[in-house]
XYZ file of C-alpha atoms in Angstrom:
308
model
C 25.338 14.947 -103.897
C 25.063 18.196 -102.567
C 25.970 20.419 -105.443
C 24.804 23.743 -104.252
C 26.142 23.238 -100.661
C 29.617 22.276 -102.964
C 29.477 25.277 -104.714
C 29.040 27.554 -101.390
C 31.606 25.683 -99.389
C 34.176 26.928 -102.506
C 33.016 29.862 -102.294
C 33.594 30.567 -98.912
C 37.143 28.949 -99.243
C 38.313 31.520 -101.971
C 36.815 34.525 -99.687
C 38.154 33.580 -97.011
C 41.052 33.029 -98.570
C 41.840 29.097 -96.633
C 40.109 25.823 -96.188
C 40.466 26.557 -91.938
C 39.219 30.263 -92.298
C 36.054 28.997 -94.386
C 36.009 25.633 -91.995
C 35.380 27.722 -89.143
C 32.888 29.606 -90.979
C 31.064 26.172 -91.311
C 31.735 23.859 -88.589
C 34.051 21.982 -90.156
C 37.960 20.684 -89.724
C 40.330 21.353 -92.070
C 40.330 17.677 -92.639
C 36.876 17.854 -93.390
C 37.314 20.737 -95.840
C 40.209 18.966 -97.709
C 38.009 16.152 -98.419
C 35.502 18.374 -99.104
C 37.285 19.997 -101.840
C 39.210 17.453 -103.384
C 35.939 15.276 -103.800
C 34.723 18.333 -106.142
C 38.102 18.105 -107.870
C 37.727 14.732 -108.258
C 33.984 14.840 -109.594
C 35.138 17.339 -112.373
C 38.313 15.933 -113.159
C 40.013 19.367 -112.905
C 42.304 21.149 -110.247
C 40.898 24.161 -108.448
C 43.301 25.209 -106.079
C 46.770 25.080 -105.728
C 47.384 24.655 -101.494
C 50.147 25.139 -99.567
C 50.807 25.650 -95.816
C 50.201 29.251 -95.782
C 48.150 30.286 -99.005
C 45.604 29.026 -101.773
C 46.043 29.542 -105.251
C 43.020 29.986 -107.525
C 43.774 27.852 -111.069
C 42.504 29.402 -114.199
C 39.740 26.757 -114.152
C 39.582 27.262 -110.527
C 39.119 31.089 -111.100
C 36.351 30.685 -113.905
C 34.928 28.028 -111.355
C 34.274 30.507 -108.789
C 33.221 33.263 -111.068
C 30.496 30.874 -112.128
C 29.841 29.669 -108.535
C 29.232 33.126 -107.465
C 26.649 34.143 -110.573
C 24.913 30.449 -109.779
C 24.560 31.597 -105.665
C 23.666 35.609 -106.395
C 20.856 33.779 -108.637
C 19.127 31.805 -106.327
C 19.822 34.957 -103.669
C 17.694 36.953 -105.937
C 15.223 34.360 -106.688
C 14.868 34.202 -102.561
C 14.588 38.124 -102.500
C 12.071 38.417 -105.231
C 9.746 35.932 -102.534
C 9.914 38.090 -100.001
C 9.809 41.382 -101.871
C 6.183 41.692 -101.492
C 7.067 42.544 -98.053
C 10.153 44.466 -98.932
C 11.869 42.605 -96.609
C 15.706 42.665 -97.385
C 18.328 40.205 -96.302
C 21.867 38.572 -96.592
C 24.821 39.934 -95.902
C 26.124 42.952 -98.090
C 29.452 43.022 -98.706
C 30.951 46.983 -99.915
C 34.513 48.346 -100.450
C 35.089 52.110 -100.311
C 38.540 54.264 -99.517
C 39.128 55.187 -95.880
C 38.382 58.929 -96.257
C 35.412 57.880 -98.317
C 33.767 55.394 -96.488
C 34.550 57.340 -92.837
C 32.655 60.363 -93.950
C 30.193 59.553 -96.996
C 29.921 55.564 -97.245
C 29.708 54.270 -93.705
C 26.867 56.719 -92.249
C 24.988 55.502 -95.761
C 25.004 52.284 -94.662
C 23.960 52.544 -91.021
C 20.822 54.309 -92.381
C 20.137 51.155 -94.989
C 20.530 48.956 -92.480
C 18.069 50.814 -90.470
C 15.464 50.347 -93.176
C 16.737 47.306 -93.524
C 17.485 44.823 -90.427
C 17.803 42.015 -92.087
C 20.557 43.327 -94.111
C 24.323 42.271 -91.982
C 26.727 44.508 -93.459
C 30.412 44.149 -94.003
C 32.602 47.225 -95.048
C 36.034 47.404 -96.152
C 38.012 50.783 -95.749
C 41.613 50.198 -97.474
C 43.262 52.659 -99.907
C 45.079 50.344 -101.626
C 44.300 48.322 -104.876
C 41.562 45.548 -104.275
C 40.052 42.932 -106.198
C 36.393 43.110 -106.145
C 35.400 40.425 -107.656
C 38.045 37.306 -106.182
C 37.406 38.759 -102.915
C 33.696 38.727 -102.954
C 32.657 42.263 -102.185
C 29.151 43.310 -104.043
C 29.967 46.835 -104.807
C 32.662 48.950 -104.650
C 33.237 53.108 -104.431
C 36.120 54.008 -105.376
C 38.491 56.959 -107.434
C 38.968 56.645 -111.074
C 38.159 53.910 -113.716
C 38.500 50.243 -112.568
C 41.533 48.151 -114.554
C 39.548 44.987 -114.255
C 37.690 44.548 -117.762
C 34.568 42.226 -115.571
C 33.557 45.292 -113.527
C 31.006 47.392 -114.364
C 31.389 51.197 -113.656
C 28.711 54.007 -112.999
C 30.415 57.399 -112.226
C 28.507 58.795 -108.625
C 30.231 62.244 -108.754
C 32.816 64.259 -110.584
C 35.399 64.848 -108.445
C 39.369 66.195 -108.729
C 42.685 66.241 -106.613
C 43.444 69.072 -104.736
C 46.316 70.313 -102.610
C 45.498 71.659 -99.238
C 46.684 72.579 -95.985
C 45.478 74.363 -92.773
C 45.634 77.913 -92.148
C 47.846 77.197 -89.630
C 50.771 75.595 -91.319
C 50.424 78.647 -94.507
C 50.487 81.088 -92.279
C 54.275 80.234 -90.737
C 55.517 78.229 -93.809
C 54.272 80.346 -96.785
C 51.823 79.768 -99.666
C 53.328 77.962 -102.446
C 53.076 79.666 -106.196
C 54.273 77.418 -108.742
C 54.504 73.316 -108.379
C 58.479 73.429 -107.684
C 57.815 75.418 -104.573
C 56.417 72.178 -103.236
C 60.293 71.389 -102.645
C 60.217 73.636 -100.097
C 57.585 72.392 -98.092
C 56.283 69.715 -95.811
C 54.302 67.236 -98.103
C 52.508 64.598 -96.850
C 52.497 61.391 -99.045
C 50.018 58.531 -99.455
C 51.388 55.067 -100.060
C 50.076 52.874 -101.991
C 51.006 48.834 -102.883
C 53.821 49.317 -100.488
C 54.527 52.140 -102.967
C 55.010 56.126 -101.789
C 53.328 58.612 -104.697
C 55.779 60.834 -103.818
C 55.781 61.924 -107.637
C 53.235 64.504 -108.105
C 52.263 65.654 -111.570
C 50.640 68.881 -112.615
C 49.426 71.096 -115.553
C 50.311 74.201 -114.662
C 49.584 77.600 -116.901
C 53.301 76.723 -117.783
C 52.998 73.622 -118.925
C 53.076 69.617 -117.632
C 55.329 70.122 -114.934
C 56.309 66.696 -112.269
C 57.511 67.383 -109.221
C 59.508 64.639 -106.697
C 58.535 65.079 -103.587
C 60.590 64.505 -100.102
C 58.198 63.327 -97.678
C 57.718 64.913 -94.312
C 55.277 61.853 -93.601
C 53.845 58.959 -95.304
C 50.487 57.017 -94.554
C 48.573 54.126 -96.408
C 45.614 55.534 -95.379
C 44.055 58.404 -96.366
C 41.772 59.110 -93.623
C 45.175 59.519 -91.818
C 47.093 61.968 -94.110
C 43.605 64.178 -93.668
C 44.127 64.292 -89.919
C 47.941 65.236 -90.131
C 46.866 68.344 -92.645
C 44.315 69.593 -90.258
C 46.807 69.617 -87.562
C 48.864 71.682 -89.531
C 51.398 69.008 -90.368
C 51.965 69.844 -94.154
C 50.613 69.948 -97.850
C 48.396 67.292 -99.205
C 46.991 65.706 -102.576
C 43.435 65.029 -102.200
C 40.453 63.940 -103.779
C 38.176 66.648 -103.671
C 34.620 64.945 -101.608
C 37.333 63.618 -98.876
C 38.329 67.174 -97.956
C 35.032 69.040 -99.264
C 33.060 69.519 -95.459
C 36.582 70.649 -94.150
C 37.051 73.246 -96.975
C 33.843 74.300 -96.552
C 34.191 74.990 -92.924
C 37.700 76.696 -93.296
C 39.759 74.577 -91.513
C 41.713 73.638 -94.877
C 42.522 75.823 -97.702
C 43.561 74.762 -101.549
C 47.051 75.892 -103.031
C 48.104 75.617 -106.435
C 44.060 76.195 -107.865
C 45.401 77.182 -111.011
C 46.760 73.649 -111.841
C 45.042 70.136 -112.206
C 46.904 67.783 -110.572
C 47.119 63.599 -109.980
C 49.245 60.928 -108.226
C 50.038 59.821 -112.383
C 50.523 61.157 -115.473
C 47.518 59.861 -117.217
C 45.052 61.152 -113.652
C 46.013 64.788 -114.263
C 43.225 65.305 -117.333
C 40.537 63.321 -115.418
C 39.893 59.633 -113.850
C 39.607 61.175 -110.346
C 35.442 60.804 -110.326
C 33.952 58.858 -107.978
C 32.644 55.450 -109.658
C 30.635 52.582 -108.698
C 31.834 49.025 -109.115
C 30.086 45.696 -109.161
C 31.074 42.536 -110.593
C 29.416 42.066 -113.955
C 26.557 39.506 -113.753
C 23.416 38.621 -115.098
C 21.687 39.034 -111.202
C 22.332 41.130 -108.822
C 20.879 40.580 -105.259
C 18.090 42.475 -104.462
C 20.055 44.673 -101.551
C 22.723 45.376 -104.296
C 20.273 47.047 -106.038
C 18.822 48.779 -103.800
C 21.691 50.096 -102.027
C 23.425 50.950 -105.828
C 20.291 53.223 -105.561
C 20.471 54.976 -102.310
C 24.608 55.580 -103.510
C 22.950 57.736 -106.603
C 20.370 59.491 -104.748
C 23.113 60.754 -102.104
C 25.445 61.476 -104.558
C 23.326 63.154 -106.976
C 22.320 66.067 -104.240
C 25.652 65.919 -102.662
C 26.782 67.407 -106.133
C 23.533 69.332 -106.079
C 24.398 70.813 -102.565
C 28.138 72.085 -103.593
């Protein structure tokens, strides 16, 4: 009975988010995995997933299953690093989630450096600007905007950070500067999506008060890397968070409007939540390249702040 090789195989199903995906991971048929699986349901006497032809469904004994699974295998990951730390030899597979913006400019070129130092590191990196769960889909750390509304992460705030709205030179220079919030009515705006979801309801606090102002589109990405590009060209306004847009302010080639107000995609962002925070799940071990890289993401944000 191979409980640890049980364990791993779930794992790997709920990651991978299917028995064929994880299968193929593993060498084995999807008849193979089925067995596989429902032998460990039948040993505990519980249901852990909930299959159908196109999805899996995590139980709640399922979901406390894995999150047990994964402590259990990040344990004997960091019992296998401490062996070879006398070397300081690093590896497994190191799994990070970061914004597109984010990652492109700040996260990825952090990494290729680790890995450098580190060759036995493999490295997987997930740029997506929408809402992801850290911990069901097995990442080790995230960076990401704002507070995390999962209770089991643990946060660290990297950098204080803010929304601004910018634009190129270009695009102020033939369609005006805009004074007050409203005058964003007026102008070409370009709007992040999120969850399917356009934040095309921007909220300020102006000198004159709270002030929320709808906003008509001119274009609308899900990525954020994206709506950067567009205001560069000159294509309109946009909200950002301050580090994505920092090198290009710097440089001149985009300018903040509106510096008088704070601003936010909600309500509740306007007074704060837009610092840059690290997530990881929260567990008694951590794998030793967790740690280590959690350290590199201080040291780089700590004189990036340093360097403003």
């Amino acid at each position: 009975m191979d409980k640890l090789g049980d364990m791993d195989l779930f794992v790997r199903v709920v990651k991978n988010k299917g028995l064929a995906a994880a299968g193929r991971e593993v060498g084995l048929s999807p008849a193979s995995m089925s067995a596989r699986i429902k032998g460990l349901e039948d040993r505990y006497g519980v249901r852990l997933l909930i299959r159908s032809t196109r999805r899996i469904t995590l139980t709640d004994e399922g979901r406390r299953f894995f999150e047990d699974c994964v402590r259990v295998l990040d344990a004997i990951d960091e019992t296998e690093s401490r062996l070879v730390s006398a070397s300081q030899a690093l590896s497994g597979q190191l799994r990070v989630t970061t914004t597109a913006d984010l990652g492109q400019q700040h996260i990825a070129p952090l990494l290729d450096r680790f890995q450098q130092r580190h060759p036995g590191v493999s490295v997987y990196l997930h740029l997506g600007d929408g809402l992801v769960n850290i911990i069901e889909d097995g990442f080790d750390l995230g960076v990401r905007y704002g507070l995390p509304g999962d209770s089991r992460l643990i946060s660290r705030r990297l950098a204080r950070s803010r929304r601004v709205l910018c634009a190129a030179p270009t695009y102020l220079a033939t369609q005006g500067t805009p004074r007050h919030p409203d005058d964003l009515r007026q102008h070409r705006c370009l709007v992040m999506v999120r969850s399917a979801e356009p934040l095309a309801t921007w909220h300020f606090n102006s000198p004159g008060g709270p002030v929320s102002v709808p906003i008509t589109p001119a274009r609308l990405a899900s990525d954020g890397a994206l709506v950067r590009r567009w205001a560069l060209e000159g294509a309109g306004i946009a909200m950002k968070s301050y580090w994505d847009v920092a090198a290009d302010l710097a440089a001149g080639r985009l300018v903040t409007v509106l510096d008088d107000c704070t601003l936010d995609f909600e309500k509740k962002g306007v007074d704060g939540g837009a610092d840059i925070q690290l997530l990881y799940p929260s567990r008694d071990y951590l794998p030793q390249r967790s740690r280590r890289f959690m350290d590199e993401l201080v040291h780089y944000f700590d004189a990036l702040q340093k360097g403003q």
